[in-house]
Coordinates of C-alpha atoms in Angstrom, one line a residue:
M20 CA 100.1 162.1 105.1
V21 CA 102.3 160.6 107.8
R22 CA 102.0 157.3 109.6
V23 CA 101.2 157.9 113.3
V24 CA 101.5 155.4 116.1
V25 CA 99.7 156.3 119.4
V26 CA 100.8 154.4 122.5
G27 CA 97.8 154.0 124.8
A28 CA 94.0 154.3 124.2
G29 CA 93.4 156.7 127.0
M30 CA 91.4 159.9 126.6
G31 CA 94.4 162.0 125.6
G32 CA 95.7 159.4 123.2
M33 CA 92.3 159.0 121.5
A34 CA 91.8 162.8 121.4
A35 CA 95.1 163.1 119.5
A36 CA 94.3 160.1 117.3
A37 CA 90.9 161.5 116.2
R38 CA 92.3 165.0 115.4
L39 CA 95.3 163.5 113.5
A40 CA 93.1 161.1 111.5
V41 CA 90.7 163.9 110.4
A42 CA 93.8 165.8 109.2
G43 CA 94.5 163.0 106.8
H44 CA 97.1 161.0 108.6
E45 CA 97.2 157.2 109.0
V46 CA 96.8 156.5 112.7
A47 CA 97.1 153.3 114.6
V48 CA 96.6 153.0 118.4
Y49 CA 98.4 150.2 120.4
E50 CA 96.9 149.6 123.9
R51 CA 98.4 147.3 126.5
S52 CA 94.9 146.4 128.0
G53 CA 91.8 144.9 126.3
T54 CA 89.9 148.2 126.2
Y55 CA 90.0 151.9 125.7
G56 CA 89.5 154.9 128.0
G57 CA 92.4 154.7 130.4
A58 CA 91.0 155.2 133.9
V59 CA 87.5 156.1 132.5
R60 CA 85.9 152.7 133.2
Q61 CA 82.9 151.1 134.8
Y62 CA 82.1 148.2 137.1
A63 CA 78.8 146.3 136.7
R64 CA 77.2 143.7 138.9
E65 CA 73.6 142.5 139.5
G66 CA 72.1 145.5 137.7
F67 CA 74.2 148.1 139.4
T68 CA 76.8 150.1 137.4
F69 CA 79.5 152.4 138.8
D70 CA 82.1 154.7 137.3
T71 CA 85.5 153.6 138.7
G72 CA 87.3 156.7 137.4
P73 CA 86.2 160.3 137.1
G74 CA 82.6 160.8 138.1
L75 CA 82.0 164.4 136.9
L76 CA 83.2 166.6 134.0
H77 CA 84.4 170.2 134.1
L78 CA 85.0 172.4 131.1
P79 CA 82.9 170.3 128.7
A80 CA 83.7 172.8 126.0
V81 CA 87.0 170.9 125.4
Y82 CA 85.1 167.8 124.2
R83 CA 82.5 169.9 122.4
D84 CA 85.4 171.4 120.4
L85 CA 86.9 168.0 119.8
F86 CA 83.7 166.6 118.2
V87 CA 83.1 169.8 116.2
K88 CA 86.7 169.6 114.7
T89 CA 86.5 165.8 113.9
G90 CA 83.1 165.3 112.4
R91 CA 79.6 166.5 111.7
E92 CA 77.9 165.2 114.8
Q93 CA 78.4 167.3 117.9
L94 CA 79.1 165.9 121.4
E95 CA 75.5 166.3 122.5
D96 CA 74.5 164.1 119.5
R97 CA 76.4 161.3 121.0
V98 CA 76.0 161.7 124.8
E99 CA 73.6 163.5 127.1
L100 CA 75.3 166.1 129.2
V101 CA 73.5 167.1 132.4
Q102 CA 74.5 170.1 134.5
V103 CA 74.0 169.0 138.1
P104 CA 72.0 171.5 140.1
V105 CA 74.4 171.5 143.1
T106 CA 78.1 171.7 142.6
A107 CA 78.7 170.1 145.9
R108 CA 77.1 169.7 149.3
H109 CA 79.5 170.2 152.2
V110 CA 78.7 168.5 155.5
F111 CA 80.9 169.6 158.4
A112 CA 82.1 167.6 161.4
D113 CA 81.2 168.1 165.1
G114 CA 77.8 169.7 164.4
G115 CA 79.2 172.4 162.0
G116 CA 76.1 172.1 159.8
A117 CA 76.0 171.8 156.1
V118 CA 75.8 173.9 153.0
S119 CA 74.9 173.2 149.3
L120 CA 76.6 175.3 146.6
P121 CA 74.3 175.9 143.6
N122 CA 75.9 175.1 140.3
A123 CA 77.4 178.0 138.3
S124 CA 75.4 180.8 140.1
R125 CA 77.6 183.2 142.1
G126 CA 74.7 185.1 143.5
K127 CA 72.9 182.0 144.8
V128 CA 76.2 180.7 146.2
I129 CA 76.7 183.9 148.2
S130 CA 73.1 183.6 149.6
A131 CA 73.5 179.9 150.4
L132 CA 76.7 180.6 152.3
D133 CA 75.3 183.5 154.3
E134 CA 72.3 181.5 155.3
A135 CA 74.2 178.4 156.3
L136 CA 77.4 179.9 157.8
G137 CA 76.4 183.5 158.7
T138 CA 76.3 186.9 157.1
G139 CA 79.6 187.8 155.4
A140 CA 80.6 184.2 154.6
G141 CA 79.3 184.5 151.0
E142 CA 81.3 187.7 150.3
R143 CA 84.5 186.2 151.7
W144 CA 84.1 183.2 149.4
A145 CA 83.3 185.4 146.5
G146 CA 86.3 187.6 147.2
M147 CA 88.5 184.5 147.1
L148 CA 87.0 183.4 143.8
T149 CA 87.6 186.9 142.4
R150 CA 91.3 186.7 143.2
A151 CA 91.4 183.2 141.8
R152 CA 89.9 184.6 138.6
E153 CA 92.8 187.0 138.3
A154 CA 95.2 184.1 138.5
W155 CA 93.1 182.1 136.0
E156 CA 93.0 185.0 133.5
A157 CA 96.7 185.6 133.8
T158 CA 97.7 181.9 133.2
R159 CA 94.8 180.2 131.4
R160 CA 96.2 180.5 127.9
P161 CA 99.8 179.3 128.6
L162 CA 98.6 176.7 131.0
L163 CA 95.8 175.1 129.0
E164 CA 95.8 176.4 125.4
E165 CA 99.4 176.6 124.3
P166 CA 102.2 174.0 124.0
L167 CA 104.7 174.2 126.8
R168 CA 108.3 174.6 125.8
D169 CA 111.0 173.2 128.1
E170 CA 113.2 176.3 127.8
P171 CA 113.0 178.4 131.0
S172 CA 111.9 181.5 129.1
S173 CA 108.9 179.6 127.7
R174 CA 107.7 178.7 131.2
G175 CA 108.0 182.2 132.6
T176 CA 104.4 183.1 133.3
L177 CA 103.5 179.7 134.6
S178 CA 106.6 179.4 136.9
R179 CA 106.1 182.8 138.5
D180 CA 103.6 183.3 141.3
G181 CA 100.4 184.8 139.8
A182 CA 98.0 187.4 141.0
Y183 CA 96.7 185.1 143.8
P184 CA 97.0 185.3 146.8
A185 CA 97.0 188.6 148.7
L186 CA 97.6 187.6 152.4
R187 CA 96.6 190.2 155.0
K188 CA 99.5 189.4 157.3
R189 CA 102.5 188.1 155.4
G190 CA 105.2 187.9 158.1
L191 CA 107.6 185.2 157.1
L192 CA 105.4 184.4 154.1
H193 CA 106.6 187.6 152.5
R194 CA 109.7 185.7 151.4
R195 CA 107.9 182.7 149.9
T196 CA 104.6 181.7 148.2
P197 CA 101.9 180.7 150.7
T198 CA 100.3 177.3 150.3
L199 CA 96.6 176.9 149.5
A200 CA 95.9 175.9 153.1
E201 CA 97.6 179.1 154.4
A202 CA 95.8 181.3 152.0
A203 CA 92.4 179.6 152.9
Q204 CA 92.9 180.3 156.6
D205 CA 94.1 183.8 156.1
E206 CA 91.5 185.0 153.6
L207 CA 88.3 183.1 154.4
R208 CA 88.6 183.5 158.2
D209 CA 86.1 180.7 158.9
P210 CA 87.2 177.1 159.5
R211 CA 84.3 175.8 157.5
L212 CA 85.0 178.0 154.4
A213 CA 88.6 177.1 154.6
A214 CA 87.7 173.4 154.8
M215 CA 85.6 173.8 151.7
L216 CA 88.4 175.3 149.7
R217 CA 90.9 172.7 151.0
G218 CA 88.5 170.0 150.2
C219 CA 88.0 171.1 146.6
V220 CA 91.8 170.9 146.1
W221 CA 92.1 167.6 148.0
A222 CA 89.4 166.0 145.8
H223 CA 91.7 166.7 142.8
G224 CA 94.5 164.7 144.4
L225 CA 96.5 167.7 145.7
D226 CA 97.6 168.2 149.3
P227 CA 96.4 171.7 150.4
A228 CA 99.4 171.9 152.8
S229 CA 101.9 171.8 149.9
A230 CA 99.9 173.0 146.8
P231 CA 100.4 176.7 146.0
A232 CA 97.7 179.2 146.6
S233 CA 97.0 179.2 142.9
A234 CA 95.2 175.9 143.4
A235 CA 92.2 178.2 144.2
V236 CA 91.6 178.3 140.5
L237 CA 90.2 174.8 140.8
A238 CA 87.3 176.2 142.9
Y239 CA 86.9 179.1 140.5
I240 CA 86.6 176.7 137.5
E241 CA 83.8 174.7 139.2
D242 CA 82.0 177.9 140.3
T243 CA 82.2 179.7 136.9
F244 CA 82.0 177.0 134.3
G245 CA 79.8 174.5 136.1
T246 CA 79.9 170.8 136.9
W247 CA 78.5 168.3 134.4
Y248 CA 77.6 164.6 134.4
V249 CA 77.3 162.3 131.4
R250 CA 74.0 160.3 131.4
G251 CA 74.8 156.6 131.7
G252 CA 78.1 157.3 133.4
M253 CA 81.3 158.9 132.4
R254 CA 82.3 155.8 130.4
A255 CA 79.8 157.0 127.8
L256 CA 82.2 159.8 127.0
A257 CA 85.0 157.3 126.4
D258 CA 82.6 155.3 124.2
A259 CA 81.7 158.3 122.1
L260 CA 85.4 159.3 121.6
Y261 CA 86.3 155.7 120.7
E262 CA 83.5 155.6 118.1
R263 CA 84.5 158.9 116.7
C264 CA 88.1 157.5 116.2
L265 CA 86.7 154.4 114.4
E266 CA 84.7 156.7 112.1
R267 CA 87.9 158.5 111.2
R268 CA 89.4 155.1 110.4
V269 CA 91.8 155.0 113.4
A270 CA 93.0 151.4 113.8
F271 CA 93.0 150.0 117.3
H272 CA 95.2 147.1 118.5
F273 CA 94.3 145.9 122.0
D274 CA 96.3 143.6 124.2
S275 CA 99.3 145.0 122.4
A276 CA 101.9 146.3 124.8
V277 CA 104.6 148.6 123.5
T278 CA 108.0 147.9 124.9
G279 CA 110.1 150.7 123.3
V280 CA 110.3 153.5 120.8
R281 CA 112.4 152.9 117.7
E282 CA 114.8 155.6 116.5
K283 CA 116.3 156.0 113.0
D284 CA 118.4 158.9 111.8
G285 CA 117.9 160.8 115.0
R286 CA 114.1 160.7 115.1
A287 CA 111.2 158.4 116.2
A288 CA 110.6 155.7 113.6
G289 CA 108.0 153.4 115.2
V290 CA 107.6 151.2 118.2
D291 CA 108.6 147.7 119.4
L292 CA 105.8 145.4 120.6
A293 CA 105.8 142.8 123.3
D294 CA 105.2 140.0 120.8
G295 CA 108.4 140.9 119.1
S296 CA 106.9 142.7 116.1
V297 CA 107.5 146.2 115.0
A298 CA 105.1 149.0 114.0
D299 CA 106.8 151.5 111.8
A300 CA 105.8 155.1 111.9
D301 CA 106.8 158.7 111.0
V302 CA 105.4 160.0 114.3
V303 CA 104.9 158.4 117.7
V304 CA 102.5 159.8 120.3
A305 CA 103.2 158.3 123.8
G306 CA 100.0 158.4 125.8
G307 CA 100.8 156.0 128.6
G308 CA 102.5 158.2 131.2
P309 CA 106.0 158.4 132.6
A310 CA 106.3 154.6 133.1
A311 CA 105.4 153.8 129.5
P312 CA 107.9 153.7 126.6
G313 CA 108.4 157.2 125.3
G314 CA 107.2 158.8 128.5
E315 CA 108.9 161.9 129.6
G316 CA 109.5 161.5 133.3
G317 CA 106.3 163.1 134.7
T318 CA 105.8 164.4 138.2
E319 CA 105.7 163.0 141.7
Q320 CA 102.7 165.2 142.6
G321 CA 99.3 163.8 143.2
T322 CA 98.0 160.7 145.0
A323 CA 96.3 157.4 144.2
R324 CA 92.6 156.8 144.6
F325 CA 90.7 154.5 147.0
A326 CA 87.0 153.9 146.1
V327 CA 84.1 151.9 147.6
L328 CA 81.2 151.1 145.3
L329 CA 78.0 150.8 147.3
A330 CA 74.8 148.9 146.1
L331 CA 72.0 150.3 148.2
R332 CA 68.4 149.1 148.8
G333 CA 65.8 151.8 148.8
A334 CA 65.1 154.7 146.5
R335 CA 67.4 157.6 146.2
P336 CA 66.0 160.3 148.5
E337 CA 64.5 163.3 146.8
G338 CA 66.9 166.3 146.7
T339 CA 70.0 164.2 147.3
A340 CA 73.1 166.0 145.9
H341 CA 75.1 164.3 143.2
R342 CA 78.3 165.1 145.1
T343 CA 78.7 165.4 148.9
L344 CA 82.0 166.2 150.6
V345 CA 82.0 164.8 154.2
H346 CA 84.5 166.8 156.3
R347 CA 86.0 164.8 159.1
A348 CA 87.3 166.2 162.4
E349 CA 90.1 163.6 162.4
A350 CA 91.3 164.6 159.0
P351 CA 90.8 168.3 158.4
G352 CA 91.0 169.3 154.8
Q353 CA 90.7 165.7 153.6
P354 CA 87.0 165.0 153.1
V355 CA 85.4 161.9 151.8
T356 CA 83.7 162.4 148.4
V357 CA 80.3 160.7 148.0
L358 CA 78.9 160.5 144.5
R359 CA 75.2 159.6 144.2
P360 CA 74.1 160.1 140.5
D361 CA 70.4 160.3 139.8
D362 CA 70.7 158.0 136.8
P363 CA 68.3 155.1 136.1
A364 CA 70.9 153.5 133.8
L365 CA 73.1 152.8 136.8
R366 CA 70.6 151.0 139.0
P367 CA 68.4 147.9 138.5
D368 CA 65.2 149.9 139.3
D369 CA 64.0 152.9 141.3
A370 CA 63.9 150.9 144.5
H371 CA 67.7 150.9 144.6
E372 CA 70.5 153.4 144.4
T373 CA 74.3 153.5 143.7
A374 CA 76.9 155.4 145.6
V375 CA 80.6 155.7 145.3
L376 CA 82.9 156.8 148.2
T377 CA 86.3 158.1 147.2
L378 CA 89.4 159.2 149.0
P379 CA 92.8 160.2 147.7
V380 CA 95.4 158.0 149.3
A381 CA 99.2 157.3 149.1
P382 CA 100.2 155.4 146.0
G383 CA 100.4 151.7 146.7
S384 CA 98.5 152.0 149.9
A385 CA 95.6 149.7 151.2
A386 CA 97.4 146.9 149.4
D387 CA 96.2 144.0 151.6
A388 CA 92.6 143.0 152.4
A389 CA 92.8 143.9 156.0
A390 CA 94.0 147.5 155.4
A391 CA 91.3 147.9 152.7
A392 CA 88.6 146.6 155.1
R393 CA 89.7 149.1 157.8
L394 CA 89.6 152.0 155.4
V395 CA 86.1 150.9 154.2
E396 CA 84.9 150.9 157.8
Q397 CA 86.3 154.4 158.4
L398 CA 84.7 155.8 155.3
L399 CA 81.3 154.3 156.0
A400 CA 81.5 155.6 159.6
A401 CA 82.3 159.1 158.4
T402 CA 79.2 159.1 156.1
D403 CA 77.0 157.7 158.9
A404 CA 78.2 160.4 161.3
A405 CA 77.3 162.9 158.6
G406 CA 73.7 161.6 158.5
L407 CA 73.8 160.0 155.1
G408 CA 72.5 156.7 156.3
L409 CA 74.2 154.5 153.8
S410 CA 75.4 151.6 156.0
E411 CA 71.8 150.7 157.0
R412 CA 70.8 150.4 153.3
L413 CA 73.9 148.5 152.1
L414 CA 73.3 145.4 150.0
W415 CA 76.9 144.8 149.1
H416 CA 80.1 146.8 148.3
E417 CA 83.1 146.5 146.0
V418 CA 86.5 147.9 146.8
R419 CA 88.8 149.6 144.3
T420 CA 92.3 150.1 145.5
P421 CA 95.3 151.8 143.9
A422 CA 96.5 148.4 142.8
D423 CA 93.4 148.0 140.7
N424 CA 94.1 151.3 139.0
E425 CA 97.7 150.3 138.4
A426 CA 96.6 147.0 136.8
E427 CA 94.3 148.8 134.5
T428 CA 96.4 151.9 133.5
G429 CA 99.9 150.9 134.3
A430 CA 100.4 153.9 136.5
P431 CA 103.0 153.0 139.3
G432 CA 101.3 152.7 142.6
G433 CA 97.9 153.5 141.0
R434 CA 98.9 157.2 140.9
V435 CA 96.4 159.6 139.4
P436 CA 97.8 162.7 137.7
P437 CA 96.4 165.9 139.3
P438 CA 95.8 169.2 137.4
A439 CA 98.7 171.3 136.6
L440 CA 99.1 174.6 138.5
P441 CA 100.9 177.9 137.9
G442 CA 103.4 179.3 140.3
A443 CA 105.7 177.5 142.7
R444 CA 108.6 177.9 140.2
G445 CA 107.0 175.4 137.9
A446 CA 106.9 172.5 140.4
F447 CA 103.3 171.7 139.5
L448 CA 103.8 171.6 135.7
Y449 CA 104.2 168.6 133.5
P450 CA 106.6 167.7 130.7
A451 CA 106.1 169.4 127.3
N452 CA 104.2 167.5 124.6
Q453 CA 107.1 167.9 122.2
T454 CA 110.0 165.8 123.4
R455 CA 113.7 166.0 122.8
L456 CA 113.5 163.2 120.2
P457 CA 112.1 164.6 116.9
G458 CA 108.9 162.8 115.9
L459 CA 108.1 161.7 119.5
Y460 CA 105.2 163.5 121.3
T461 CA 103.4 162.9 124.6
A462 CA 99.7 163.2 125.3
G463 CA 97.4 162.4 128.3
G464 CA 97.4 163.3 132.0
W465 CA 101.1 162.8 132.6
S466 CA 102.1 165.5 130.1
H467 CA 101.2 169.1 129.6
P468 CA 98.6 170.4 130.6
G469 CA 98.2 167.7 133.3
G470 CA 95.6 165.5 134.8
G471 CA 91.8 165.6 134.5
L472 CA 89.4 164.9 131.6
P473 CA 89.6 168.5 130.2
A474 CA 93.4 168.5 130.2
A475 CA 93.5 165.1 128.5
G476 CA 91.4 166.4 125.7
M477 CA 93.6 169.6 125.4
S478 CA 96.8 167.5 125.3
G479 CA 95.5 165.7 122.3
A480 CA 94.7 169.0 120.5
M481 CA 98.2 170.3 121.3
V482 CA 99.9 167.2 119.9
A483 CA 97.8 167.3 116.7
G484 CA 98.8 171.0 116.3
L485 CA 102.5 170.3 116.8
V486 CA 102.5 167.3 114.4
Q487 CA 101.1 169.6 111.8
D488 CA 103.5 172.4 112.6
P489 CA 106.4 171.9 115.2
E490 CA 106.3 175.7 115.8
W491 CA 102.6 175.8 116.4
R492 CA 101.7 178.1 119.3
G493 CA 98.0 177.4 120.0
S494 CA 95.3 177.9 120.8
V495 CA 93.3 174.7 120.9

């Protein structure tokens, strides 16, 4: 048994803590704030409840595996997972119409696209997903299931450009990897299809104009593995993981900021706390990101998140999609995401509805009230132009700026880590979980395998494997 200190009670840190505790180690978590879950939080007011972080879950198998490996009760014994019927509804600007993509049904997706956008649209979209699948199959294991080594030879497959894309007219692009935006325009040959692909990547906090074409794997994951919601809001997933940690006798210390990692005899030996005390340990797991003590640099990729929480009068219209992407003529490829969960737990009664508008923004932006108010007006105007009719039903709204996320998570500028991507010479990868200091590991969205709820859970599994065996190779 070894003594383990985990810095930060985010999803990655708790995933590592639960796995290490069930392996027989003594685990203590030190969290700078007063609660757990990292960015997976909720805001409640007057009977309305809103997720202020992730609103949907992809690859739920990651958390199913976590619960199987750490206790008798499975994930579905703790939370209710709901597969939403529509992956996303896309509404196009300037009378371009709309299309709803059925969840995890390639044949139905093809039919829906042909009907809404014209014959052949479905096959072009399916062809793009097929090429994205080739990139996924070539990189899935080293990207998501194996520890990343910092040696260049270890990063080989992930640094090289994968099987995607295959542009029809390369020209100058023959000498470099095309971006996701370039691949979308070349292959899909319909501005609305291209907007859908760019919008999927944008919603993950990546700029389609700079992200490599391998970012198409994000659309493939949604199409193939489905999109899920946790009844009661995504915070329920953090609650379940926290409770599992307590059952495994993980000790939590809230309002306990860590100021540094202690070293002794050339390895990690514990942490210094803001109150002047010391927590000794044989292993330290830094889960707070690049700005936290023990963080390993991180990446400058990604954006922050601006959100508007809407309390609405009137019942949720029947057939409303859980997620709608509103494509704007003034900002091609940068749609507004509208989340409208059909969940009685989030509203005071069935005569009201909740909605959350989100938009990736520059870190630190919308810092003053006037700038935030202008952005709220723009987002509401975009949804009104799309025919959603939210403004006329608005009771009140609450704004969540990048500064709010920074205050809660400590991420500079409120930055949200995007998913890791293969290709682009490794520019979209994250630092390895095993650091240069023996006994110090990193977990969470700012370390391998990157941002997003599934990746956070996977990072915890990788750290647990490496603590047990520094030469561990996976899989999770």
